[in-house]
Amino acid sequence: MSVALRQVEANGVELNVALAGEGPAVLLLHGFPHTWQLWTHVLDGLAGRYRVIAPDLRGCGASARTAGGYDAGTLAADAEALLDALGETSAAVVGIDAGTPPAFLLAMRRPDLVRRLVVMESLVGRLPGAEEFLAHGAPWWFGFHAESGRSEPGLAESGHAKPGLAESVLTGHEDRYVDWFLDAGTLGQGVDPAVRDAFVHAYTGTEALRCAFSYYRALPESSRQIQEAVRTARLTVPTMAIGAHPVGSALERQLRPVTDHLIGHVIENCGHIIPLHRPDRLLGLLEPFLAPAGSTGQLQHHGRRQ
């Protein structure tokens, strides 16, 4: 597999983008604490039939670290502008973790652009259906990451903010923190050393952490955007929701009341970081679903365990 890295301006932001293969476009949106290398083990399988577009989201990896714009609506606009900049008028969109809400909003806003939607291991705002998953509250790190720094005189005008609690605590210990998520997200299996090192490098330093945690600080705004979107429209794009541990079928349950064509899967014995933990199982689900000539009949099935 040959991967080309390009810097592409999209929505006023310089994004680092990995490109591989030729054919219909497939846009891959990662989460935390990931970069485009999250897709390392599925790129080969997809690039044989598709043009794979895997950006570092704004503020992550080698993409520009912006002062703001970490809400799902702005990230969806980033993705839309990226496809336009690359000359794509249609794409399948795949999002995981923090990449799911912008993928969802992009499909809601531009069903003419998104031909298929795949979302994994995340929730979409506060839509009903995730009550069981949230019975004991959100995962502990959501509150920790969301605790923002208070702006000091002159900082707001300069586009900067005082580091939040998480940045202040974690700077200098980023490797141990990232490792915790990678171990938990693969049920203790861990990831390839080269991928692990890329993730640690991407999230080292106060400013890198500030950008990462800005996604969590923007969650109230992202939730508002999602609620407004489903208030006035339905998701008409053929959609697949994939769960593992810990989200399971919660995402599917959120989407089913607002989605016209939905299929759900839960991959057993699989951690949160599906593309690195169980890439073969993921490809086994993606390949028939993304195929342009695939039967739409499969979309009528409810959740199945893999």
PDB file of C-alpha atoms in Angstrom:
ATOM      1  CA  MET A   1       0.000   0.000   0.000  1.00  0.00           C
ATOM      2  CA  SER A   2       1.266   3.445  -0.956  1.00  0.00           C
ATOM      3  CA  VAL A   3       0.073   6.318   1.244  1.00  0.00           C
ATOM      4  CA  ALA A   4       0.640   9.918   0.199  1.00  0.00           C
ATOM      5  CA  LEU A   5       0.498  12.693   2.791  1.00  0.00           C
ATOM      6  CA  ARG A   6      -0.717  16.117   1.688  1.00  0.00           C
ATOM      7  CA  GLN A   7      -1.461  19.406   3.360  1.00  0.00           C
ATOM      8  CA  VAL A   8      -4.890  20.549   2.170  1.00  0.00           C
ATOM      9  CA  GLU A   9      -6.609  23.811   3.072  1.00  0.00           C
ATOM     10  CA  ALA A  10     -10.217  23.154   4.008  1.00  0.00           C
ATOM     11  CA  ASN A  11     -12.603  25.583   5.683  1.00  0.00           C
ATOM     12  CA  GLY A  12      -9.669  27.891   6.358  1.00  0.00           C
ATOM     13  CA  VAL A  13      -7.630  25.206   8.149  1.00  0.00           C
ATOM     14  CA  GLU A  14      -4.551  23.328   6.945  1.00  0.00           C
ATOM     15  CA  LEU A  15      -5.315  19.640   7.318  1.00  0.00           C
ATOM     16  CA  ASN A  16      -2.799  16.825   7.068  1.00  0.00           C
ATOM     17  CA  VAL A  17      -4.394  14.187   4.870  1.00  0.00           C
ATOM     18  CA  ALA A  18      -3.384  10.602   4.058  1.00  0.00           C
ATOM     19  CA  LEU A  19      -4.474   9.481   0.589  1.00  0.00           C
ATOM     20  CA  ALA A  20      -4.398   5.956  -0.816  1.00  0.00           C
ATOM     21  CA  GLY A  21      -5.995   4.050  -3.684  1.00  0.00           C
ATOM     22  CA  GLU A  22      -8.298   5.038  -6.521  1.00  0.00           C
ATOM     23  CA  GLY A  23     -12.040   4.816  -7.063  1.00  0.00           C
ATOM     24  CA  PRO A  24     -15.103   6.129  -5.204  1.00  0.00           C
ATOM     25  CA  ALA A  25     -14.075   8.236  -2.214  1.00  0.00           C
ATOM     26  CA  VAL A  26     -14.170   6.944   1.347  1.00  0.00           C
ATOM     27  CA  LEU A  27     -13.556   9.557   4.044  1.00  0.00           C
ATOM     28  CA  LEU A  28     -12.288   8.252   7.404  1.00  0.00           C
ATOM     29  CA  LEU A  29     -12.651  10.419  10.531  1.00  0.00           C
ATOM     30  CA  HIS A  30     -10.705   9.377  13.648  1.00  0.00           C
ATOM     31  CA  GLY A  31     -11.248  10.103  17.329  1.00  0.00           C
ATOM     32  CA  PHE A  32      -9.135  10.536  20.502  1.00  0.00           C
ATOM     33  CA  PRO A  33      -6.262   9.871  21.023  1.00  0.00           C
ATOM     34  CA  HIS A  34      -5.755   9.027  17.360  1.00  0.00           C
ATOM     35  CA  THR A  35      -4.457  10.385  14.071  1.00  0.00           C
ATOM     36  CA  TRP A  36      -4.961   9.124  10.523  1.00  0.00           C
ATOM     37  CA  GLN A  37      -2.771   6.140  11.522  1.00  0.00           C
ATOM     38  CA  LEU A  38      -5.810   4.737  13.343  1.00  0.00           C
ATOM     39  CA  TRP A  39      -6.761   3.274   9.950  1.00  0.00           C
ATOM     40  CA  THR A  40      -3.381   1.613   9.310  1.00  0.00           C
ATOM     41  CA  HIS A  41      -4.738  -1.944   9.225  1.00  0.00           C
ATOM     42  CA  VAL A  42      -7.795  -1.226   7.066  1.00  0.00           C
ATOM     43  CA  LEU A  43      -6.175   1.019   4.455  1.00  0.00           C
ATOM     44  CA  ASP A  44      -4.914  -1.886   2.357  1.00  0.00           C
ATOM     45  CA  GLY A  45      -8.307  -3.533   2.280  1.00  0.00           C
ATOM     46  CA  LEU A  46     -10.091  -0.334   1.248  1.00  0.00           C
ATOM     47  CA  ALA A  47      -7.499   1.184  -1.082  1.00  0.00           C
ATOM     48  CA  GLY A  48      -7.824  -1.690  -3.530  1.00  0.00           C
ATOM     49  CA  ARG A  49     -11.280  -0.432  -4.538  1.00  0.00           C
ATOM     50  CA  TYR A  50     -11.600   3.114  -3.204  1.00  0.00           C
ATOM     51  CA  ARG A  51      -9.847   6.436  -2.926  1.00  0.00           C
ATOM     52  CA  VAL A  52      -9.256   6.533   0.814  1.00  0.00           C
ATOM     53  CA  ILE A  53      -9.074   9.981   2.412  1.00  0.00           C
ATOM     54  CA  ALA A  54      -7.924   9.945   6.044  1.00  0.00           C
ATOM     55  CA  PRO A  55      -7.258  13.377   7.555  1.00  0.00           C
ATOM     56  CA  ASP A  56      -5.862  14.360  10.887  1.00  0.00           C
ATOM     57  CA  LEU A  57      -8.813  16.329  12.280  1.00  0.00           C
ATOM     58  CA  ARG A  58      -8.200  19.968  13.100  1.00  0.00           C
ATOM     59  CA  GLY A  59      -5.879  20.370  16.058  1.00  0.00           C
ATOM     60  CA  CYS A  60      -4.694  16.759  15.833  1.00  0.00           C
ATOM     61  CA  GLY A  61      -1.516  15.213  14.454  1.00  0.00           C
ATOM     62  CA  ALA A  62       0.060  17.345  11.741  1.00  0.00           C
ATOM     63  CA  SER A  63      -3.079  19.426  11.096  1.00  0.00           C
ATOM     64  CA  ALA A  64      -3.262  23.053  12.201  1.00  0.00           C
ATOM     65  CA  ARG A  65      -3.875  23.728  15.882  1.00  0.00           C
ATOM     66  CA  THR A  66      -6.674  26.233  15.867  1.00  0.00           C
ATOM     67  CA  ALA A  67      -8.030  28.344  18.703  1.00  0.00           C
ATOM     68  CA  GLY A  68     -11.556  27.058  18.163  1.00  0.00           C
ATOM     69  CA  GLY A  69     -13.855  25.188  15.829  1.00  0.00           C
ATOM     70  CA  TYR A  70     -13.970  21.864  17.681  1.00  0.00           C
ATOM     71  CA  ASP A  71     -17.751  21.535  17.669  1.00  0.00           C
ATOM     72  CA  ALA A  72     -19.285  18.860  15.451  1.00  0.00           C
ATOM     73  CA  GLY A  73     -20.833  21.383  13.074  1.00  0.00           C
ATOM     74  CA  THR A  74     -17.529  23.061  12.277  1.00  0.00           C
ATOM     75  CA  LEU A  75     -15.795  19.698  11.947  1.00  0.00           C
ATOM     76  CA  ALA A  76     -18.510  18.613   9.509  1.00  0.00           C
ATOM     77  CA  ALA A  77     -17.822  21.776   7.517  1.00  0.00           C
ATOM     78  CA  ASP A  78     -14.099  20.882   7.550  1.00  0.00           C
ATOM     79  CA  ALA A  79     -14.909  17.453   6.101  1.00  0.00           C
ATOM     80  CA  GLU A  80     -17.212  18.894   3.445  1.00  0.00           C
ATOM     81  CA  ALA A  81     -14.595  21.450   2.401  1.00  0.00           C
ATOM     82  CA  LEU A  82     -11.890  18.769   2.314  1.00  0.00           C
ATOM     83  CA  LEU A  83     -13.905  16.644  -0.100  1.00  0.00           C
ATOM     84  CA  ASP A  84     -14.508  19.699  -2.263  1.00  0.00           C
ATOM     85  CA  ALA A  85     -10.813  20.621  -2.234  1.00  0.00           C
ATOM     86  CA  LEU A  86      -9.962  17.094  -3.389  1.00  0.00           C
ATOM     87  CA  GLY A  87     -12.504  17.249  -6.188  1.00  0.00           C
ATOM     88  CA  GLU A  88     -14.918  14.703  -4.719  1.00  0.00           C
ATOM     89  CA  THR A  89     -18.657  15.143  -5.265  1.00  0.00           C
ATOM     90  CA  SER A  90     -19.675  11.933  -3.471  1.00  0.00           C
ATOM     91  CA  ALA A  91     -18.145   9.953  -0.621  1.00  0.00           C
ATOM     92  CA  ALA A  92     -18.832   7.245   1.891  1.00  0.00           C
ATOM     93  CA  VAL A  93     -18.064   8.667   5.331  1.00  0.00           C
ATOM     94  CA  VAL A  94     -16.777   6.559   8.226  1.00  0.00           C
ATOM     95  CA  GLY A  95     -16.423   8.048  11.707  1.00  0.00           C
ATOM     96  CA  ILE A  96     -15.393   6.628  15.057  1.00  0.00           C
ATOM     97  CA  ASP A  97     -15.392   8.169  18.532  1.00  0.00           C
ATOM     98  CA  ALA A  98     -15.054  11.978  18.138  1.00  0.00           C
ATOM     99  CA  GLY A  99     -15.302  11.512  14.373  1.00  0.00           C
ATOM    100  CA  THR A 100     -18.876  10.211  14.637  1.00  0.00           C
ATOM    101  CA  PRO A 101     -20.817  13.424  15.456  1.00  0.00           C
ATOM    102  CA  PRO A 102     -19.316  15.406  12.540  1.00  0.00           C
ATOM    103  CA  ALA A 103     -19.853  12.437  10.213  1.00  0.00           C
ATOM    104  CA  PHE A 104     -23.492  12.323  11.321  1.00  0.00           C
ATOM    105  CA  LEU A 105     -24.030  16.065  10.822  1.00  0.00           C
ATOM    106  CA  LEU A 106     -22.356  15.989   7.417  1.00  0.00           C
ATOM    107  CA  ALA A 107     -24.751  13.248   6.293  1.00  0.00           C
ATOM    108  CA  MET A 108     -27.706  15.175   7.710  1.00  0.00           C
ATOM    109  CA  ARG A 109     -26.702  18.385   5.965  1.00  0.00           C
ATOM    110  CA  ARG A 110     -25.471  16.947   2.684  1.00  0.00           C
ATOM    111  CA  PRO A 111     -27.245  13.681   1.794  1.00  0.00           C
ATOM    112  CA  ASP A 112     -26.370  14.490  -1.814  1.00  0.00           C
ATOM    113  CA  LEU A 113     -22.668  14.316  -0.913  1.00  0.00           C
ATOM    114  CA  VAL A 114     -22.625  11.382   1.541  1.00  0.00           C
ATOM    115  CA  ARG A 115     -23.607   8.175  -0.255  1.00  0.00           C
ATOM    116  CA  ARG A 116     -23.124   5.885   2.774  1.00  0.00           C
ATOM    117  CA  LEU A 117     -22.484   6.572   6.448  1.00  0.00           C
ATOM    118  CA  VAL A 118     -20.696   4.321   8.952  1.00  0.00           C
ATOM    119  CA  VAL A 119     -20.441   5.402  12.599  1.00  0.00           C
ATOM    120  CA  MET A 120     -18.733   3.569  15.431  1.00  0.00           C
ATOM    121  CA  GLU A 121     -18.235   3.579  19.191  1.00  0.00           C
ATOM    122  CA  SER A 122     -19.657   6.958  20.054  1.00  0.00           C
ATOM    123  CA  LEU A 123     -22.870   8.658  21.019  1.00  0.00           C
ATOM    124  CA  VAL A 124     -24.629  11.304  18.945  1.00  0.00           C
ATOM    125  CA  GLY A 125     -25.309  14.085  21.378  1.00  0.00           C
ATOM    126  CA  ARG A 126     -28.099  13.529  23.863  1.00  0.00           C
ATOM    127  CA  LEU A 127     -30.455  11.678  21.544  1.00  0.00           C
ATOM    128  CA  PRO A 128     -32.614   9.100  23.383  1.00  0.00           C
ATOM    129  CA  GLY A 129     -31.440   5.496  23.343  1.00  0.00           C
ATOM    130  CA  ALA A 130     -28.203   5.629  25.344  1.00  0.00           C
ATOM    131  CA  GLU A 131     -29.790   5.583  28.797  1.00  0.00           C
ATOM    132  CA  GLU A 132     -28.480   2.142  29.686  1.00  0.00           C
ATOM    133  CA  PHE A 133     -24.941   3.044  28.621  1.00  0.00           C
ATOM    134  CA  LEU A 134     -25.107   6.280  30.638  1.00  0.00           C
ATOM    135  CA  ALA A 135     -26.799   4.731  33.692  1.00  0.00           C
ATOM    136  CA  HIS A 136     -23.724   5.384  35.826  1.00  0.00           C
ATOM    137  CA  GLY A 137     -22.801   8.651  34.142  1.00  0.00           C
ATOM    138  CA  ALA A 138     -20.496   9.502  31.274  1.00  0.00           C
ATOM    139  CA  PRO A 139     -16.986   7.972  31.233  1.00  0.00           C
ATOM    140  CA  TRP A 140     -14.794   9.642  33.856  1.00  0.00           C
ATOM    141  CA  TRP A 141     -12.451  11.335  31.393  1.00  0.00           C
ATOM    142  CA  PHE A 142     -15.246  13.389  29.797  1.00  0.00           C
ATOM    143  CA  GLY A 143     -15.506  15.651  32.827  1.00  0.00           C
ATOM    144  CA  PHE A 144     -11.739  15.729  33.334  1.00  0.00           C
ATOM    145  CA  HIS A 145     -11.084  16.760  29.734  1.00  0.00           C
ATOM    146  CA  ALA A 146     -13.922  19.276  29.689  1.00  0.00           C
ATOM    147  CA  GLU A 147     -12.637  21.339  32.626  1.00  0.00           C
ATOM    148  CA  SER A 148     -11.402  24.395  30.745  1.00  0.00           C
ATOM    149  CA  GLY A 149      -8.950  27.068  31.763  1.00  0.00           C
ATOM    150  CA  ARG A 150     -10.216  30.509  32.590  1.00  0.00           C
ATOM    151  CA  SER A 151      -9.206  33.159  30.116  1.00  0.00           C
ATOM    152  CA  GLU A 152      -6.905  35.846  31.493  1.00  0.00           C
ATOM    153  CA  PRO A 153      -6.952  39.517  30.406  1.00  0.00           C
ATOM    154  CA  GLY A 154      -5.650  39.773  26.839  1.00  0.00           C
ATOM    155  CA  LEU A 155      -5.728  36.009  26.187  1.00  0.00           C
ATOM    156  CA  ALA A 156      -9.193  35.912  24.659  1.00  0.00           C
ATOM    157  CA  GLU A 157      -8.302  38.711  22.262  1.00  0.00           C
ATOM    158  CA  SER A 158      -5.169  36.859  21.171  1.00  0.00           C
ATOM    159  CA  GLY A 159      -7.100  33.641  20.471  1.00  0.00           C
ATOM    160  CA  HIS A 160      -5.429  31.767  23.319  1.00  0.00           C
ATOM    161  CA  ALA A 161      -6.695  30.465  26.627  1.00  0.00           C
ATOM    162  CA  LYS A 162      -5.135  29.414  29.887  1.00  0.00           C
ATOM    163  CA  PRO A 163      -4.489  25.645  29.864  1.00  0.00           C
ATOM    164  CA  GLY A 164      -7.269  23.614  31.402  1.00  0.00           C
ATOM    165  CA  LEU A 165      -6.946  21.217  34.302  1.00  0.00           C
ATOM    166  CA  ALA A 166      -6.194  18.190  32.133  1.00  0.00           C
ATOM    167  CA  GLU A 167      -3.391  19.920  30.234  1.00  0.00           C
ATOM    168  CA  SER A 168      -1.845  21.182  33.460  1.00  0.00           C
ATOM    169  CA  VAL A 169      -1.883  17.722  35.035  1.00  0.00           C
ATOM    170  CA  LEU A 170      -0.874  15.655  32.011  1.00  0.00           C
ATOM    171  CA  THR A 171       1.904  17.670  30.395  1.00  0.00           C
ATOM    172  CA  GLY A 172       5.047  15.590  30.779  1.00  0.00           C
ATOM    173  CA  HIS A 173       3.049  12.373  31.277  1.00  0.00           C
ATOM    174  CA  GLU A 174       1.360  12.129  27.892  1.00  0.00           C
ATOM    175  CA  ASP A 175       2.848   8.733  27.021  1.00  0.00           C
ATOM    176  CA  ARG A 176       1.355   7.036  30.077  1.00  0.00           C
ATOM    177  CA  TYR A 177      -2.017   8.651  29.476  1.00  0.00           C
ATOM    178  CA  VAL A 178      -2.194   7.697  25.796  1.00  0.00           C
ATOM    179  CA  ASP A 179      -1.073   4.164  26.659  1.00  0.00           C
ATOM    180  CA  TRP A 180      -3.975   3.815  29.079  1.00  0.00           C
ATOM    181  CA  PHE A 181      -6.482   4.563  26.316  1.00  0.00           C
ATOM    182  CA  LEU A 182      -4.736   2.277  23.837  1.00  0.00           C
ATOM    183  CA  ASP A 183      -4.659  -0.620  26.307  1.00  0.00           C
ATOM    184  CA  ALA A 184      -8.250  -0.109  27.423  1.00  0.00           C
ATOM    185  CA  GLY A 185      -9.388   0.334  23.832  1.00  0.00           C
ATOM    186  CA  THR A 186      -7.931  -3.020  22.763  1.00  0.00           C
ATOM    187  CA  LEU A 187      -8.908  -4.972  25.920  1.00  0.00           C
ATOM    188  CA  GLY A 188      -5.270  -5.045  27.024  1.00  0.00           C
ATOM    189  CA  GLN A 189      -3.812  -6.142  23.704  1.00  0.00           C
ATOM    190  CA  GLY A 190      -2.197  -2.806  22.834  1.00  0.00           C
ATOM    191  CA  VAL A 191      -1.319  -1.537  19.370  1.00  0.00           C
ATOM    192  CA  ASP A 192       1.686  -1.740  17.077  1.00  0.00           C
ATOM    193  CA  PRO A 193       4.654   0.189  18.554  1.00  0.00           C
ATOM    194  CA  ALA A 194       4.950   2.447  15.507  1.00  0.00           C
ATOM    195  CA  VAL A 195       1.285   3.431  15.708  1.00  0.00           C
ATOM    196  CA  ARG A 196       1.517   3.901  19.451  1.00  0.00           C
ATOM    197  CA  ASP A 197       4.556   6.170  19.062  1.00  0.00           C
ATOM    198  CA  ALA A 198       2.760   8.230  16.410  1.00  0.00           C
ATOM    199  CA  PHE A 199      -0.176   8.782  18.731  1.00  0.00           C
ATOM    200  CA  VAL A 200       2.040   9.719  21.681  1.00  0.00           C
ATOM    201  CA  HIS A 201       3.967  12.187  19.529  1.00  0.00           C
ATOM    202  CA  ALA A 202       0.736  13.721  18.247  1.00  0.00           C
ATOM    203  CA  TYR A 203      -0.617  14.357  21.755  1.00  0.00           C
ATOM    204  CA  THR A 204       2.559  15.519  23.486  1.00  0.00           C
ATOM    205  CA  GLY A 205       2.732  19.100  24.697  1.00  0.00           C
ATOM    206  CA  THR A 206       0.315  21.505  26.325  1.00  0.00           C
ATOM    207  CA  GLU A 207      -0.976  22.925  23.046  1.00  0.00           C
ATOM    208  CA  ALA A 208      -1.565  19.477  21.519  1.00  0.00           C
ATOM    209  CA  LEU A 209      -3.524  18.482  24.621  1.00  0.00           C
ATOM    210  CA  ARG A 210      -5.465  21.747  24.608  1.00  0.00           C
ATOM    211  CA  CYS A 211      -6.683  21.026  21.079  1.00  0.00           C
ATOM    212  CA  ALA A 212      -7.604  17.437  21.931  1.00  0.00           C
ATOM    213  CA  PHE A 213      -9.594  18.413  24.992  1.00  0.00           C
ATOM    214  CA  SER A 214     -11.327  21.225  23.101  1.00  0.00           C
ATOM    215  CA  TYR A 215     -13.422  18.479  21.471  1.00  0.00           C
ATOM    216  CA  TYR A 216     -14.827  17.629  24.903  1.00  0.00           C
ATOM    217  CA  ARG A 217     -15.292  21.282  25.841  1.00  0.00           C
ATOM    218  CA  ALA A 218     -17.358  21.746  22.681  1.00  0.00           C
ATOM    219  CA  LEU A 219     -19.695  18.813  23.455  1.00  0.00           C
ATOM    220  CA  PRO A 220     -22.588  21.000  24.704  1.00  0.00           C
ATOM    221  CA  GLU A 221     -22.532  22.955  21.434  1.00  0.00           C
ATOM    222  CA  SER A 222     -22.200  19.759  19.394  1.00  0.00           C
ATOM    223  CA  SER A 223     -25.182  18.267  21.218  1.00  0.00           C
ATOM    224  CA  ARG A 224     -27.235  21.389  20.509  1.00  0.00           C
ATOM    225  CA  GLN A 225     -26.361  21.157  16.808  1.00  0.00           C
ATOM    226  CA  ILE A 226     -27.364  17.493  16.659  1.00  0.00           C
ATOM    227  CA  GLN A 227     -30.643  18.146  18.453  1.00  0.00           C
ATOM    228  CA  GLU A 228     -31.480  20.948  16.050  1.00  0.00           C
ATOM    229  CA  ALA A 229     -30.622  18.777  13.043  1.00  0.00           C
ATOM    230  CA  VAL A 230     -32.983  15.948  14.031  1.00  0.00           C
ATOM    231  CA  ARG A 231     -35.715  18.399  15.004  1.00  0.00           C
ATOM    232  CA  THR A 232     -36.150  19.458  11.389  1.00  0.00           C
ATOM    233  CA  ALA A 233     -34.999  16.455   9.314  1.00  0.00           C
ATOM    234  CA  ARG A 234     -34.301  12.724   9.242  1.00  0.00           C
ATOM    235  CA  LEU A 235     -31.120  10.901   8.317  1.00  0.00           C
ATOM    236  CA  THR A 236     -31.899   9.563   4.848  1.00  0.00           C
ATOM    237  CA  VAL A 237     -28.417   8.270   3.980  1.00  0.00           C
ATOM    238  CA  PRO A 238     -28.005   4.459   4.237  1.00  0.00           C
ATOM    239  CA  THR A 239     -26.250   4.067   7.590  1.00  0.00           C
ATOM    240  CA  MET A 240     -24.412   1.376   9.529  1.00  0.00           C
ATOM    241  CA  ALA A 241     -23.778   1.675  13.277  1.00  0.00           C
ATOM    242  CA  ILE A 242     -21.002  -0.523  14.675  1.00  0.00           C
ATOM    243  CA  GLY A 243     -20.453  -1.048  18.375  1.00  0.00           C
ATOM    244  CA  ALA A 244     -17.930  -2.906  20.494  1.00  0.00           C
ATOM    245  CA  HIS A 245     -16.834  -2.439  24.110  1.00  0.00           C
ATOM    246  CA  PRO A 246     -17.985  -0.274  25.819  1.00  0.00           C
ATOM    247  CA  VAL A 247     -20.623   1.480  23.658  1.00  0.00           C
ATOM    248  CA  GLY A 248     -22.227  -1.676  22.270  1.00  0.00           C
ATOM    249  CA  SER A 249     -25.617  -1.047  20.671  1.00  0.00           C
ATOM    250  CA  ALA A 250     -26.248   2.351  22.301  1.00  0.00           C
ATOM    251  CA  LEU A 251     -25.382   4.273  19.135  1.00  0.00           C
ATOM    252  CA  GLU A 252     -27.714   2.120  17.032  1.00  0.00           C
ATOM    253  CA  ARG A 253     -30.535   2.696  19.510  1.00  0.00           C
ATOM    254  CA  GLN A 254     -29.987   6.456  19.297  1.00  0.00           C
ATOM    255  CA  LEU A 255     -30.036   6.455  15.507  1.00  0.00           C
ATOM    256  CA  ARG A 256     -32.916   4.088  14.805  1.00  0.00           C
ATOM    257  CA  PRO A 257     -35.780   6.561  15.508  1.00  0.00           C
ATOM    258  CA  VAL A 258     -34.244   9.258  13.251  1.00  0.00           C
ATOM    259  CA  THR A 259     -32.768   7.152  10.428  1.00  0.00           C
ATOM    260  CA  ASP A 260     -34.557   5.809   7.359  1.00  0.00           C
ATOM    261  CA  HIS A 261     -32.143   2.992   6.449  1.00  0.00           C
ATOM    262  CA  LEU A 262     -30.075   1.592   9.328  1.00  0.00           C
ATOM    263  CA  ILE A 263     -28.199  -1.624   9.993  1.00  0.00           C
ATOM    264  CA  GLY A 264     -26.496  -2.267  13.325  1.00  0.00           C
ATOM    265  CA  HIS A 265     -23.697  -4.589  14.388  1.00  0.00           C
ATOM    266  CA  VAL A 266     -21.915  -5.274  17.664  1.00  0.00           C
ATOM    267  CA  ILE A 267     -18.474  -6.865  17.337  1.00  0.00           C
ATOM    268  CA  GLU A 268     -17.917  -9.244  20.236  1.00  0.00           C
ATOM    269  CA  ASN A 269     -14.590  -9.479  22.080  1.00  0.00           C
ATOM    270  CA  CYS A 270     -13.526  -6.161  20.600  1.00  0.00           C
ATOM    271  CA  GLY A 271     -12.384  -3.002  22.309  1.00  0.00           C
ATOM    272  CA  HIS A 272     -13.290   0.583  21.543  1.00  0.00           C
ATOM    273  CA  ILE A 273     -10.506   1.050  18.962  1.00  0.00           C
ATOM    274  CA  ILE A 274     -12.102  -1.246  16.392  1.00  0.00           C
ATOM    275  CA  PRO A 275      -9.842  -0.417  13.388  1.00  0.00           C
ATOM    276  CA  LEU A 276      -6.722  -1.416  15.343  1.00  0.00           C
ATOM    277  CA  HIS A 277      -8.140  -4.194  17.511  1.00  0.00           C
ATOM    278  CA  ARG A 278     -10.306  -6.110  15.028  1.00  0.00           C
ATOM    279  CA  PRO A 279      -9.511  -4.695  11.558  1.00  0.00           C
ATOM    280  CA  ASP A 280     -10.444  -7.890   9.714  1.00  0.00           C
ATOM    281  CA  ARG A 281     -13.904  -7.963  11.293  1.00  0.00           C
ATOM    282  CA  LEU A 282     -14.358  -4.292  10.507  1.00  0.00           C
ATOM    283  CA  LEU A 283     -13.389  -4.812   6.876  1.00  0.00           C
ATOM    284  CA  GLY A 284     -15.790  -7.731   6.719  1.00  0.00           C
ATOM    285  CA  LEU A 285     -18.602  -5.311   7.573  1.00  0.00           C
ATOM    286  CA  LEU A 286     -17.394  -2.362   5.505  1.00  0.00           C
ATOM    287  CA  GLU A 287     -16.732  -4.166   2.233  1.00  0.00           C
ATOM    288  CA  PRO A 288     -20.312  -5.296   1.418  1.00  0.00           C
ATOM    289  CA  PHE A 289     -21.870  -2.154   2.867  1.00  0.00           C
ATOM    290  CA  LEU A 290     -19.702   0.293   0.926  1.00  0.00           C
ATOM    291  CA  ALA A 291     -19.880  -1.622  -2.362  1.00  0.00           C
ATOM    292  CA  PRO A 292     -21.686   0.584  -4.918  1.00  0.00           C
ATOM    293  CA  ALA A 293     -23.619  -2.425  -6.245  1.00  0.00           C
ATOM    294  CA  GLY A 294     -24.455  -3.783  -2.768  1.00  0.00           C
ATOM    295  CA  SER A 295     -28.023  -4.799  -2.073  1.00  0.00           C
ATOM    296  CA  THR A 296     -30.016  -2.318  -0.015  1.00  0.00           C
ATOM    297  CA  GLY A 297     -31.930  -5.262   1.405  1.00  0.00           C
ATOM    298  CA  GLN A 298     -29.277  -5.743   4.064  1.00  0.00           C
ATOM    299  CA  LEU A 299     -30.239  -2.383   5.527  1.00  0.00           C
ATOM    300  CA  GLN A 300     -33.486  -3.770   6.860  1.00  0.00           C
ATOM    301  CA  HIS A 301     -31.780  -6.018   9.388  1.00  0.00           C
ATOM    302  CA  HIS A 302     -31.562  -5.022  13.020  1.00  0.00           C
ATOM    303  CA  GLY A 303     -28.462  -5.407  15.166  1.00  0.00           C
ATOM    304  CA  ARG A 304     -26.378  -8.538  14.744  1.00  0.00           C
ATOM    305  CA  ARG A 305     -23.471  -9.732  16.783  1.00  0.00           C
ATOM    306  CA  GLN A 306     -20.227 -10.582  15.065  1.00  0.00           C
TER     307      GLN A 306
END
